[in-house]
Coordinates of C-alpha atoms in Angstrom, one line a residue:
Chain A
X13 CA 66.8 273.0 51.4
X14 CA 67.4 271.0 54.9
X15 CA 70.6 270.2 56.8
X16 CA 71.7 268.2 55.3
X17 CA 72.5 270.6 52.1
X18 CA 74.3 272.8 54.0
X19 CA 77.5 273.9 52.4
X20 CA 80.1 273.3 55.3
X21 CA 82.9 275.1 54.5
X22 CA 79.9 278.3 54.8
X23 CA 79.4 277.0 58.7
X24 CA 83.8 277.4 59.0
X25 CA 84.0 280.2 57.2
X26 CA 80.6 281.8 59.0
X27 CA 82.7 281.2 62.3
X28 CA 85.6 282.5 60.7
X29 CA 84.3 285.5 60.1
X30 CA 82.9 285.8 63.4
X31 CA 86.0 285.3 64.9
X32 CA 88.0 288.1 63.0
X33 CA 85.7 290.0 63.7
X34 CA 85.5 290.1 67.8
X35 CA 89.0 289.6 67.5
X36 CA 89.5 292.9 66.0
X37 CA 86.5 294.5 68.3
X38 CA 88.3 293.3 71.4
X39 CA 91.3 294.7 70.5
X40 CA 89.4 298.1 71.1
X41 CA 87.2 297.8 73.5
X42 CA 89.0 296.3 77.3
X43 CA 92.2 299.6 76.5
X44 CA 88.2 301.8 76.8
X45 CA 88.0 300.3 79.9
X46 CA 91.1 300.1 81.4
X47 CA 91.8 303.4 79.9
X48 CA 88.2 304.6 81.2
X49 CA 89.4 303.8 85.3
X50 CA 92.9 305.9 84.8
X51 CA 91.9 308.9 83.5
X52 CA 89.0 308.7 86.0
X53 CA 91.8 308.3 88.8
X54 CA 93.6 310.7 87.7
X55 CA 91.3 313.6 87.3
X56 CA 90.3 312.9 90.9
X57 CA 93.4 313.5 92.0
X58 CA 93.0 316.6 89.5
X59 CA 90.1 317.7 92.0
X60 CA 91.6 316.7 94.9
X61 CA 95.1 318.8 95.0
X62 CA 94.1 320.8 92.5
X63 CA 97.3 321.1 90.9
X64 CA 97.3 321.5 87.0
X65 CA 100.0 319.0 87.1
X66 CA 97.0 315.9 87.5
X67 CA 94.5 318.2 84.9
X68 CA 97.1 317.8 81.9
X69 CA 97.8 313.9 83.2
X70 CA 94.4 313.2 83.3
X71 CA 93.6 314.8 80.3
X72 CA 96.8 313.0 77.8
X73 CA 95.5 309.8 79.1
X74 CA 91.8 311.1 78.1
X75 CA 93.0 312.0 75.3
X76 CA 94.6 308.6 74.1
X77 CA 91.7 306.4 75.4
X78 CA 89.4 308.9 73.1
X79 CA 91.9 308.3 70.1
X80 CA 91.1 304.8 71.5
X81 CA 87.9 305.2 71.7
X82 CA 86.9 306.7 68.2
X83 CA 88.3 303.9 66.4
X84 CA 86.8 300.8 68.8
X85 CA 82.8 303.2 67.9
X86 CA 81.0 300.4 65.8
X87 CA 84.2 298.1 64.4
X88 CA 81.0 295.5 66.5
X89 CA 78.0 297.0 64.9
X90 CA 79.3 294.4 62.3
X91 CA 78.3 291.7 64.6
X92 CA 75.1 292.1 64.4
X93 CA 74.9 292.1 60.7
X94 CA 76.7 289.3 60.6
X95 CA 73.9 287.9 63.1
X96 CA 71.3 288.2 60.4
X97 CA 73.4 287.2 57.2
X98 CA 75.0 284.6 58.4
X99 CA 74.0 283.2 61.8
X100 CA 69.9 283.9 60.0
X101 CA 68.3 280.0 61.6
X102 CA 70.3 281.0 64.9
X103 CA 68.9 285.0 64.6
X104 CA 65.2 284.3 64.1
X105 CA 65.6 280.9 67.3
X106 CA 66.8 283.5 69.5
X107 CA 66.7 287.0 68.3
X108 CA 64.0 288.5 71.3
X109 CA 65.8 287.1 73.4
X110 CA 69.1 288.2 72.3
X111 CA 68.2 291.8 71.1
X112 CA 66.9 292.7 74.3
X113 CA 70.0 293.3 75.7
X114 CA 72.0 294.5 72.3
X115 CA 68.5 297.4 72.8
X116 CA 69.9 298.2 76.0
X117 CA 73.3 298.4 75.2
X118 CA 72.6 300.8 72.2
X119 CA 70.4 303.5 74.2
X120 CA 72.3 303.4 77.3
X121 CA 75.6 304.2 74.4
X122 CA 74.7 306.2 73.1
X123 CA 72.9 308.4 75.8
X124 CA 75.2 307.7 78.8
X125 CA 78.8 308.2 76.3
X126 CA 78.0 310.7 74.2
X127 CA 76.3 312.2 76.6
X128 CA 79.7 312.5 78.9
X129 CA 81.8 312.2 76.5
X130 CA 80.7 315.3 75.1
X131 CA 81.4 317.3 79.2
X132 CA 85.1 314.9 79.5
X133 CA 86.9 316.4 76.1
X134 CA 84.8 319.4 75.8
X135 CA 83.8 320.7 79.4
X136 CA 87.4 321.8 80.4
X137 CA 87.0 325.2 82.5
X138 CA 83.6 325.8 81.1
X139 CA 80.9 323.2 83.2
X140 CA 82.4 323.2 87.4
X141 CA 85.6 320.4 88.0
X142 CA 83.3 318.2 90.1
X143 CA 80.7 318.3 87.1
X144 CA 84.0 317.4 84.8
X145 CA 84.7 314.9 87.0
X146 CA 81.2 312.8 87.4
X147 CA 81.5 313.1 83.5
X148 CA 85.1 311.4 83.9
X149 CA 83.1 308.7 85.6
X150 CA 80.2 308.4 84.2
X151 CA 82.1 307.8 80.0
X152 CA 83.6 305.3 81.3
X153 CA 81.0 303.6 83.8
X154 CA 78.6 304.2 80.4
X155 CA 81.3 302.2 78.5
X156 CA 81.9 299.3 81.2
X157 CA 77.7 299.4 81.3
X158 CA 77.4 298.5 77.7
X159 CA 79.7 296.1 78.6
X160 CA 77.6 294.1 80.9
X161 CA 75.1 294.3 77.9
X162 CA 76.6 292.6 75.5
X163 CA 78.6 290.3 77.7
X164 CA 74.5 289.4 79.2
X165 CA 73.8 288.4 75.5
X166 CA 76.7 286.3 75.3
X167 CA 76.1 284.8 78.6
X168 CA 73.1 283.7 77.7
X169 CA 74.3 281.7 74.9
X170 CA 76.4 279.8 76.9
X171 CA 73.9 279.5 79.7
X172 CA 70.8 279.5 78.1
X173 CA 67.9 280.5 81.2
X174 CA 64.9 282.3 81.4
X175 CA 63.6 281.5 78.0
X176 CA 61.0 278.5 76.7
X177 CA 60.6 278.0 73.3
X178 CA 57.2 278.7 71.2
X179 CA 56.9 276.0 68.8
X180 CA 54.4 277.7 66.5
X181 CA 56.7 281.0 65.9
X182 CA 59.7 278.6 66.1
X183 CA 61.3 281.3 68.7
X184 CA 62.5 280.7 72.2
X185 CA 60.6 283.7 73.8
X186 CA 62.1 285.2 77.5
X187 CA 60.0 285.0 80.3
X188 CA 62.3 286.2 83.3
X189 CA 64.6 289.0 81.9
X190 CA 66.4 289.5 85.0
X191 CA 67.4 285.7 85.2
X192 CA 68.8 286.7 81.4
X193 CA 70.3 289.5 82.5
X194 CA 71.6 288.1 85.7
X195 CA 72.7 285.0 85.1
X196 CA 75.5 283.7 87.3
X197 CA 77.6 282.5 84.2
X198 CA 76.6 287.0 82.9
X199 CA 78.0 288.6 86.3
X200 CA 81.2 285.9 86.3
X201 CA 82.0 287.1 82.6
X202 CA 81.2 291.1 83.3
X203 CA 83.4 290.3 86.6
X204 CA 86.1 288.3 84.7
X205 CA 86.0 290.3 81.9
X206 CA 86.2 294.5 83.2
X207 CA 89.0 293.4 85.4
X208 CA 91.0 291.8 82.4
X209 CA 90.0 294.8 80.6
X210 CA 91.3 296.9 83.4
X211 CA 94.3 294.9 84.0
X212 CA 95.4 295.2 80.1
X213 CA 94.4 299.5 80.7
X214 CA 97.0 299.6 83.7
X215 CA 99.4 297.0 82.3
X216 CA 99.1 300.0 78.6
X217 CA 99.8 302.8 81.6
X218 CA 102.9 301.3 82.7
X219 CA 104.8 300.0 79.5
X220 CA 103.5 304.1 77.9
X221 CA 105.3 305.6 81.0
X222 CA 108.0 303.6 80.8
X223 CA 108.9 304.2 76.4
X224 CA 109.1 307.5 78.7
X225 CA 111.5 307.2 81.2
X226 CA 113.6 305.2 78.3
X227 CA 114.1 308.3 76.8
X228 CA 114.4 310.5 79.3
X229 CA 111.2 312.9 79.0
X230 CA 108.6 313.8 81.1
X231 CA 109.9 312.0 84.2
X232 CA 108.0 313.4 86.9
X233 CA 105.1 312.7 84.6
X234 CA 105.7 309.0 83.6
X235 CA 106.9 308.2 87.3
X236 CA 104.0 308.9 88.5
X237 CA 101.7 307.1 85.8
X238 CA 102.8 304.3 86.0
X239 CA 102.7 304.2 90.0
X240 CA 99.4 304.5 89.0
X241 CA 98.9 302.4 86.8
X242 CA 100.7 299.3 89.1
X243 CA 98.8 300.2 91.8
X244 CA 95.6 299.7 89.7
X245 CA 97.2 297.3 88.0
X246 CA 97.7 294.8 91.1
X247 CA 94.4 295.3 92.7
X248 CA 92.7 294.7 89.4
X249 CA 94.8 291.4 88.9
X250 CA 94.0 290.5 92.3
X251 CA 90.3 291.0 91.3
X252 CA 90.5 289.4 88.0
X253 CA 92.1 286.1 89.9
X254 CA 89.2 285.7 92.3
X255 CA 87.1 286.1 89.7
X256 CA 88.9 283.5 87.3
X257 CA 88.3 281.0 90.4
X258 CA 85.0 281.8 91.2
X259 CA 84.9 281.5 86.7
X260 CA 86.3 278.3 87.1
X261 CA 84.1 276.8 89.5
X262 CA 80.6 278.2 87.2
X263 CA 82.3 276.8 83.6
X264 CA 82.2 273.5 85.9
X265 CA 78.8 273.1 86.7
X266 CA 77.4 275.1 83.8
X267 CA 79.7 273.5 81.2
X268 CA 82.1 270.6 82.6
X269 CA 82.9 270.0 78.5
X270 CA 84.6 273.3 78.6
X271 CA 86.3 272.5 81.3
X272 CA 87.8 269.8 80.6
X273 CA 89.0 270.7 77.2
X274 CA 91.4 273.3 78.4
X275 CA 92.7 271.1 81.4
X276 CA 92.9 268.1 78.3
X277 CA 91.3 265.9 81.4
X278 CA 90.4 262.8 79.2
X279 CA 88.6 260.5 81.3
X280 CA 88.1 262.5 85.2
X281 CA 87.8 261.5 88.6
X282 CA 88.0 262.5 92.1
X283 CA 91.4 263.7 93.3
X284 CA 92.6 265.8 90.1
X285 CA 96.0 267.6 89.6
X286 CA 95.5 271.1 87.3
X287 CA 97.8 270.6 84.3
X288 CA 100.7 273.5 84.7
X289 CA 102.3 272.1 80.9
X290 CA 101.5 268.7 78.5
X291 CA 102.4 268.0 75.4
X292 CA 100.0 267.9 73.0
X293 CA 100.2 268.8 69.3
X294 CA 99.1 272.3 68.4
X295 CA 97.9 271.5 65.4
X296 CA 95.7 268.2 66.5
X297 CA 93.2 266.8 68.1
X298 CA 94.4 264.8 70.6
X299 CA 92.9 261.2 70.4
X300 CA 90.5 262.1 74.2
X301 CA 89.1 258.1 73.3
X302 CA 92.3 256.2 73.4
X303 CA 94.8 257.7 76.4
X304 CA 93.8 258.3 80.0
X305 CA 96.0 262.0 80.3
X306 CA 98.0 264.2 77.8
X307 CA 101.7 262.9 77.4
X308 CA 104.8 264.8 79.9
X309 CA 101.5 266.3 82.0
X310 CA 103.2 268.9 84.8
X311 CA 100.4 268.8 87.5
X312 CA 99.6 270.5 90.8
X313 CA 97.9 268.3 92.6
X314 CA 94.3 268.2 93.4
X315 CA 94.6 272.2 92.4
X316 CA 92.4 271.5 89.6
X317 CA 89.8 269.5 91.9
X318 CA 89.6 272.9 94.0
X319 CA 89.3 275.0 90.9
X320 CA 86.2 273.2 88.9
X321 CA 84.5 272.2 92.7
X322 CA 86.1 274.5 95.5
X323 CA 87.0 270.9 97.2
X324 CA 90.5 269.5 96.9
X325 CA 88.3 265.9 96.8
X326 CA 85.8 267.3 93.9
X327 CA 85.2 265.3 91.4
X328 CA 85.5 266.3 87.7
X329 CA 84.4 264.6 84.7
X330 CA 86.7 264.3 82.0
X331 CA 85.4 264.3 77.8
X332 CA 85.0 260.8 77.9
X333 CA 82.8 261.0 80.9
X334 CA 80.6 263.8 79.9
X335 CA 80.7 261.5 76.4
X336 CA 79.5 258.4 78.5
X337 CA 77.6 259.4 81.9
X338 CA 77.9 259.5 84.8
X339 CA 77.0 260.1 88.3
X340 CA 78.0 263.8 89.5
X341 CA 78.0 263.7 93.2
X342 CA 75.1 264.3 94.4
X343 CA 73.4 261.5 93.1
X344 CA 72.1 262.5 89.7
X345 CA 72.5 261.1 86.4
X346 CA 74.3 262.9 83.4
X347 CA 72.7 261.8 80.4
X348 CA 74.9 260.1 77.8
X349 CA 75.7 261.8 74.8
X350 CA 73.3 259.2 72.9
X351 CA 71.1 259.4 75.0
X352 CA 70.5 263.1 75.0
X353 CA 71.5 262.2 71.1
X354 CA 67.2 260.2 71.1
X355 CA 66.1 262.6 73.1
X356 CA 66.9 265.9 70.6
X357 CA 65.8 263.5 68.1
X358 CA 62.9 262.8 70.5
X359 CA 62.6 266.8 70.3
X360 CA 62.9 267.4 66.2
X361 CA 60.2 264.3 64.9
X362 CA 57.9 266.4 67.8
X363 CA 58.3 269.6 66.8
X364 CA 57.6 268.6 63.2
X365 CA 54.5 266.1 63.9
X366 CA 52.9 269.1 66.5
X367 CA 53.5 271.5 63.2
X368 CA 52.3 269.4 61.1
X369 CA 49.1 268.6 63.3
X370 CA 48.8 271.9 64.0
X371 CA 48.3 273.2 60.3
X372 CA 45.6 270.7 59.5
X373 CA 44.1 271.6 62.2
X374 CA 44.5 268.7 65.0
X375 CA 42.2 268.1 68.1
X376 CA 43.4 269.7 71.4
X377 CA 44.5 266.2 72.9
X378 CA 46.7 265.1 69.7
X379 CA 48.7 268.9 69.7
X380 CA 49.0 268.4 73.1
X381 CA 50.6 265.4 73.3
X382 CA 53.1 266.9 70.5
X383 CA 54.0 269.6 72.8
X384 CA 54.6 266.9 76.2
X385 CA 56.5 265.4 74.2
X386 CA 58.9 268.1 72.6
X387 CA 58.6 270.3 76.4
X388 CA 60.0 267.2 78.2
X389 CA 63.1 266.7 76.2
X390 CA 63.4 270.5 74.9
X391 CA 66.4 271.3 77.0
X392 CA 68.3 268.4 74.6
X393 CA 67.2 269.8 71.4
X394 CA 70.1 270.8 69.7
X395 CA 71.8 267.2 70.0
X396 CA 69.5 266.3 67.9
X397 CA 71.3 267.3 65.1
X398 CA 74.3 265.8 65.9
X399 CA 75.1 262.5 64.1
X400 CA 79.1 260.9 66.6
X401 CA 81.2 262.2 69.4
X402 CA 84.0 263.8 68.3
X403 CA 81.6 267.1 67.2
X404 CA 80.7 267.6 70.6
X405 CA 84.2 267.9 71.2
X406 CA 85.7 271.3 70.7
X407 CA 89.5 271.6 69.4
X408 CA 91.6 270.6 72.2
X409 CA 94.6 272.0 71.8
X410 CA 93.4 276.1 71.8
X411 CA 91.1 275.0 74.7
X412 CA 94.0 273.6 76.1
X413 CA 96.4 276.5 75.3
X414 CA 95.0 279.6 75.1
X415 CA 93.8 278.6 79.0
X416 CA 97.6 278.7 79.1
X417 CA 98.0 281.8 77.9
X418 CA 95.2 284.1 79.7
X419 CA 96.8 283.1 83.3
X420 CA 100.5 282.1 82.0
X421 CA 100.1 286.3 81.0
X422 CA 97.9 287.2 83.7
X423 CA 100.6 285.9 86.6
X424 CA 103.5 288.1 84.4
X425 CA 101.8 291.2 84.8
X426 CA 101.8 290.8 88.3
X427 CA 105.4 290.2 88.5
X428 CA 105.6 293.4 86.0
X429 CA 103.6 295.8 88.6
X430 CA 105.9 294.2 91.8
X431 CA 108.8 294.9 90.0
X432 CA 107.6 298.2 89.0
X433 CA 106.4 299.3 91.5
X434 CA 107.8 298.8 94.7
X435 CA 111.3 298.9 93.9
X436 CA 110.4 302.6 92.9
X437 CA 109.1 303.1 96.6
X438 CA 112.6 301.8 98.4
X439 CA 114.6 303.8 95.8
X440 CA 115.2 308.1 96.4
X441 CA 114.7 310.0 92.4
X442 CA 118.2 308.7 91.3
X443 CA 118.6 305.0 91.9
X444 CA 114.9 303.6 91.1
X445 CA 114.8 300.9 89.6
X446 CA 112.3 301.4 87.3
X447 CA 114.7 303.4 85.4
X448 CA 116.4 299.7 84.3
X449 CA 116.3 299.7 80.8
X450 CA 115.4 296.0 80.6
X451 CA 112.8 297.0 82.7
X452 CA 111.4 299.7 80.0
X453 CA 111.6 297.1 77.2
X454 CA 109.8 294.5 79.4
X455 CA 106.9 296.9 80.3
X456 CA 107.2 297.5 76.7
X457 CA 106.8 294.2 75.4
X458 CA 104.7 293.4 77.8
X459 CA 101.9 296.4 76.4
X460 CA 101.1 293.9 73.1
X461 CA 101.5 290.5 75.0
X462 CA 98.4 292.0 77.0
X463 CA 96.9 292.0 73.8
X464 CA 96.9 288.2 73.3
X465 CA 96.6 287.2 76.2
X466 CA 93.4 288.6 76.4
X467 CA 92.3 287.8 73.7
X468 CA 93.2 284.4 74.5
X469 CA 90.9 284.4 76.9
X470 CA 88.5 285.7 74.4
X471 CA 89.9 281.6 72.8
X472 CA 89.1 279.6 75.7
X473 CA 84.9 280.7 76.6
X474 CA 84.2 280.5 72.9
X475 CA 86.7 278.0 71.9
X476 CA 85.1 275.6 74.1
X477 CA 81.9 276.0 74.1
X478 CA 82.1 274.7 70.0
X479 CA 79.6 272.8 68.7
X480 CA 77.1 274.8 70.6
X481 CA 75.9 278.3 69.7
X482 CA 73.7 277.6 72.1
X483 CA 74.9 275.9 74.7
X484 CA 72.5 272.3 74.7
X485 CA 70.1 274.1 72.2
X486 CA 72.1 274.8 68.2
X487 CA 74.6 273.9 67.0
X488 CA 76.2 275.5 64.9
X489 CA 75.9 273.9 61.9
X490 CA 71.8 274.4 62.3
X491 CA 72.4 278.1 63.3
X492 CA 74.3 278.7 60.2
X493 CA 72.5 280.0 57.2
X494 CA 72.3 278.1 53.6
X495 CA 74.9 280.5 51.7
X496 CA 77.5 279.5 49.9
X497 CA 80.7 280.3 50.9
X498 CA 81.5 281.8 48.6
X499 CA 79.9 285.0 49.9
X500 CA 80.8 284.1 53.7
X501 CA 85.2 284.2 52.2
X502 CA 84.3 287.2 50.1
X503 CA 83.0 289.9 53.7
X504 CA 85.8 287.8 55.2
X505 CA 88.6 289.2 53.2
X506 CA 86.5 292.2 52.9
X507 CA 86.5 292.6 56.9
X508 CA 90.4 291.5 57.2
X509 CA 91.3 294.1 54.5
X510 CA 89.2 297.4 56.5
X511 CA 90.3 296.0 60.2
X512 CA 93.6 295.6 59.6
X513 CA 93.5 299.1 57.6
X514 CA 91.6 300.4 61.4
X515 CA 94.4 299.0 63.1
X516 CA 97.3 300.3 61.2
X517 CA 95.5 304.1 61.7
X518 CA 95.4 303.9 65.4
X519 CA 98.2 302.6 65.8
X520 CA 99.5 305.6 64.3
X521 CA 97.7 308.4 65.9
X522 CA 98.5 306.5 69.5
X523 CA 102.0 306.7 68.2
X524 CA 102.5 310.1 67.8
X525 CA 100.3 311.5 70.5
X526 CA 102.1 309.3 72.3
X527 CA 105.4 310.5 70.9
X528 CA 104.0 314.6 71.8
X529 CA 103.6 313.8 74.5
X530 CA 101.5 315.7 77.5
X531 CA 101.2 318.7 77.7
X532 CA 102.9 320.1 80.9
Chain B
X24 CA 66.4 328.5 78.9
X25 CA 69.6 329.7 79.3
X26 CA 71.2 326.3 79.9
X27 CA 70.2 325.1 76.0
X28 CA 72.2 328.2 75.5
X29 CA 75.4 327.3 78.0
X30 CA 74.9 323.1 76.2
X31 CA 75.3 324.6 72.5
X32 CA 78.2 325.9 73.0
X33 CA 79.7 323.4 74.8
X34 CA 79.5 321.6 71.9
X35 CA 79.6 324.2 69.4
X36 CA 83.3 326.0 71.0
X37 CA 84.0 321.6 71.2
X38 CA 83.8 320.6 67.5
X39 CA 85.3 324.4 66.9
X40 CA 88.2 323.9 68.5
X41 CA 89.6 320.8 68.3
X42 CA 92.4 319.7 66.3
X43 CA 92.8 315.5 66.6
X44 CA 89.6 315.6 67.1
X45 CA 89.2 316.5 63.8
X46 CA 90.6 313.3 62.0
X47 CA 88.8 311.3 64.7
X48 CA 85.5 312.7 63.0
X49 CA 86.8 311.5 59.6
X50 CA 87.8 307.9 60.3
X51 CA 84.3 308.2 62.5
X52 CA 82.3 309.4 59.8
X53 CA 83.9 307.6 57.5
X54 CA 83.7 304.2 59.2
X55 CA 80.5 304.3 59.4
X56 CA 79.6 305.5 55.9
X57 CA 81.6 301.8 55.0
X58 CA 79.5 299.9 57.1
X59 CA 75.9 301.1 57.1
X60 CA 75.8 302.0 53.1
X61 CA 78.5 299.2 51.8
X62 CA 78.7 296.9 54.3
X63 CA 74.8 296.7 54.7
X64 CA 73.5 297.5 51.7
X65 CA 75.5 295.7 49.9
X66 CA 77.0 292.4 51.7
X67 CA 74.8 291.7 54.7
X68 CA 71.2 291.0 53.4
X69 CA 68.7 289.9 55.7
X70 CA 68.9 286.3 54.5
X71 CA 65.5 285.5 56.1
X72 CA 63.3 288.6 54.8
X73 CA 65.2 287.4 51.4
X74 CA 64.3 283.8 51.0
X75 CA 60.9 283.6 53.5
X76 CA 58.8 284.1 51.2
X77 CA 57.0 286.3 53.9
X78 CA 56.1 283.2 55.9
X79 CA 59.8 283.1 58.8
X80 CA 58.7 280.6 61.4
X81 CA 58.0 278.1 58.3
X82 CA 60.7 279.1 56.4
X83 CA 63.1 278.5 59.9
X84 CA 61.1 275.0 60.6
X85 CA 62.0 273.8 57.3
X86 CA 65.6 274.4 57.5
X87 CA 65.8 272.6 61.3
X88 CA 63.4 269.4 61.2
X89 CA 62.3 268.4 57.4
X90 CA 64.7 265.5 56.7

């Protein structure tokens, strides 16, 4: 049983199943994180004013939070099952590192969220106002800290720091928990992801409030909720833009191929423009080897260089530069793909020889020699499994369009928040422009759009790092279990049915709760 | 000991007075049953434990490094 025997369809089905599970899981998470802040703000207003209006408003948004929270519970656990069954080589290699943040997440999620959620829902009139308010905020904080650890685990796959490989145990062992937990990729990913969830939560609040306005019911509640949602949304959006720029900068440093795929940048250089749109076939990998740039490209001069390097003249490598090797601005050389493959193969051979020598009881000098070769080439270990250039280039159309959906959607929501908020601050009660029907419909339409945009962000992050399960260390076809594709395909469809049913139930319960409205 | 009684009543009264919460708890329990009993037991075995015959490191190394 070896890599040559791997059923490539099984790799694709395992990837598809993981993607399906993660996409469904992410339908629940961002609304939890976003509504956590909204309900905290509403209850803070109650705490400060003592008005029953704000108490009922807070309780209403907490009810919607509770529905979403309950439906989302444990949907992420299935991802961990998939690691053990479908991605067993990967799980074994990195379990010691990957397990730590997931375990912390489980403990924090269980104790913090379960304690404070109970006080938040059951504690009205039983605990003091201050303690209840603290519980509401701590429920949200617990959910956000949970997200932190999950994102730390994800970030480690994209930027594997704080570890070293032990050839005897065949495991990557953690050398610095702080490096893993506080890596620049983890910090950027956490900030950007949580802020995006806040924006989604704000869009949800604005959209739901607009529905009441369209229906001409609960209007005071709807107008005030809309205002809170729009102000929160604008603040979160501005912070999201700043974090997006910083994330792009980090990606450029740590995963240049991802950035090149996002931009369909085949041949890089200095003074690079940022592509607004280009004619890329969404279903076919473009010919990045022959073309110098994507056809019908409309771009903003120098913007990509600024995004990637904080310098409008900065050098940004394209896909071919990364494959052929290039000189970085600091004068150091990035190896070509062929050189990386060669060094990856040296690492794999050294590992095999080390383990063989160890088993045969070879002397210390022989073992050290093998170990030295392994250690000097270990950063390229994953390239030893690569056979040709196309294997290390992500599917460009998905990265390219998902990035534009993410950024375009973010801009659309800023527009939504502005038009819902600013005109209504000038108008009187009867001529508030937010009462306009088209605005209400627009706000409602933005709810499903915000989910598409949020998922698009994950598509950029995860498609962009292909083919790596762990960046430069383990490609998907080496990390997967040697299972038949049939078994994985069966569970794929099982999940599709299960999650779709769960989603239908959530939408149904949520719509009923919205129709019922606040108890005002 | 008074606080223990208060905590007990917080949960006891809270669960008794639930309306929508009852539905949500039923969904959570069904979901957990499906995930931990059906999916985990029948569809998601620990692949390495099942196939490695006790030497997991050797099993993974063979998967990765044998030509």
